[in-house]
């Protein structure tokens, strides 16, 4: 029952929702304001002029101005008050409960004493960075914008962008919006893609040179063609667009780059969209006035369907360098030519000046899903080095002469089935890595998993269905290693291309990192523990159990002479949809634990109100529900198509959605129809499935009841 159907989708994120309240009832801890005044001198905190110079300034410590702190995306802070000697004094200064939020994965920004963050349903909030007081909140009404279109995973967003007095946010339904950073007033809103297409946005926009760049996701949701577009920061007017993969040649190519890319595709790829959606990994490089875009996997995953005659399929799974002013193609480096495993290269792109064999290199550091750590010369796009940071079986190595991976026989599941490492979750996903120029190390959250890819029996004429999705290959099992931990925090030396130290972790889904000149690395873990490590040795120096899984990276800033750390606590992301057999059950059952924004400082003495203990859903036994086995079997197929992406494989849910085995809604025909077909909970991200007829709804109910009784041991 846990097998995924061939057209099932694995890696996109999820949601759900059987709670009813839609209001923000965020409450402050009673100790609010104990850290003192936040009155900032307007002359020193005029944010309307903060632009590229300030965002690129690595020495600026009062703020956290961009997703990766500065344009370099290093997530390194020069602050030293919290250091190896003092970190034991770290405590909570204030926190803010976010009871209506679900998954929190975003990086806050701090500008001029105000902390900005984005939460569930793309709600943007501004709070006083010293006291936590709510200054303003902007709700873009994502449910209203989605309407009746089926959507999945829409509780997620990874962050915001700031530029000259404006906060930029991108919504699940594809709007890019500009807000006044002081008032939260909407300044402009632009729809970035055709809403009839199966696309969505989970990423943070990237602001530079008075423009704002955004891409989108969607390769698992239907026929998707990836693109990124830059908009004018003042007006929202389009400045330029770069398509990641070519369209139908009969329609003409948008650019010479698309004409070049089309040479690497075969068959009728445009009928599938092709993919390459850039949903994360945008870096602006002031030194070369370039934007580096990390691109996604193919749509569908399986190259035999997408491009049946083979080919590299540019610009899938690549870093593409574009002229920041025009969007013109400069160079590309493709990490996974002809990808067929969901090996996105959308992971963060970090800029660093390093020295290799005595030569200074303006480098890009990049650790995509495919398991290799890449150092790329960003002036030329040429590969400097690449080595695996986990078990990699799809390729033996990367040939430094050609810059290409050397694939292993059988990696492309030619016999219809193969075990391949890493898994589609990736050896590294969107969880941020950080680079410390003092230690010269990258602090990388890694996952050591494989996948059993199965496409036997698939009709080559198969097509993904828009908003239903499908990958053209199933992952029937996530492989958990028995000879190494499933996860690890690795301190990676990008010059030697080897780990300097490694902290094994019992679970793969841990959060992104922050590193500081205080010789520290901070990371939150799947089990709710927030830790500080010695950046040189990996020794654990401090930890605090926050009572709920952590998936967001911490930030740090300094105001009124105090260094703060801020962190969103709320387990989430694609992996958080369901459990993986063989790994620890997290116990972050949906709707049980309160999501929070928590801030720390030295000698902080605020007590967090306690969270309930970890809980696993208990399947509800309803002895008087007469299960029709035939209906239940049919319902299992429907569940795999429509429900599992949020509610978990085998109806076993996790933090992101209600466990339907434990829900009373399927007991009632009327209540089930109101929620599932009529959209009674659409404003809390449960989409309406208007096309399901009465018999299909009954089949789903009978499957859910059968699964509940099987798992409760009464059937
Ligand atoms: Ca993907």
Short mmCIF file of C-alpha atoms in Angstrom, two decimals, residues 373 434 439-446 488-494 498-503 521 534-538:
data_model
loop_
_atom_site.label_atom_id
_atom_site.label_comp_id
_atom_site.label_asym_id
_atom_site.label_seq_id
_atom_site.Cartn_x
_atom_site.Cartn_y
_atom_site.Cartn_z
CA UNK A 373 30.08 19.55 -4.51
CA UNK A 434 26.77 28.79 4.77
CA UNK A 439 37.62 28.89 8.47
CA UNK A 440 37.32 28.52 4.69
CA UNK A 441 34.61 25.91 5.25
CA UNK A 442 31.08 25.42 3.94
CA UNK A 443 28.53 24.17 6.48
CA UNK A 444 26.31 21.87 4.48
CA UNK A 445 23.14 20.02 5.62
CA UNK A 446 23.29 16.68 3.80
CA UNK A 488 24.84 14.80 8.52
CA UNK A 489 26.02 18.33 9.04
CA UNK A 490 29.24 18.45 7.02
CA UNK A 491 31.93 21.10 7.21
CA UNK A 492 33.10 20.93 3.63
CA UNK A 493 36.49 22.25 2.53
CA UNK A 494 35.87 23.57 -1.00
CA UNK A 498 36.67 16.89 1.37
CA UNK A 499 34.95 17.19 4.72
CA UNK A 500 36.89 18.88 7.53
CA UNK A 501 34.46 17.46 10.07
CA UNK A 502 31.09 15.74 10.09
CA UNK A 503 28.31 15.53 12.66
CA UNK A 521 27.87 27.32 13.24
CA UNK A 534 32.55 25.09 16.98
CA UNK A 535 33.12 26.12 13.35
CA UNK A 536 36.67 24.73 13.40
CA UNK A 537 36.06 21.36 15.02
CA UNK A 538 32.34 20.55 14.96
#
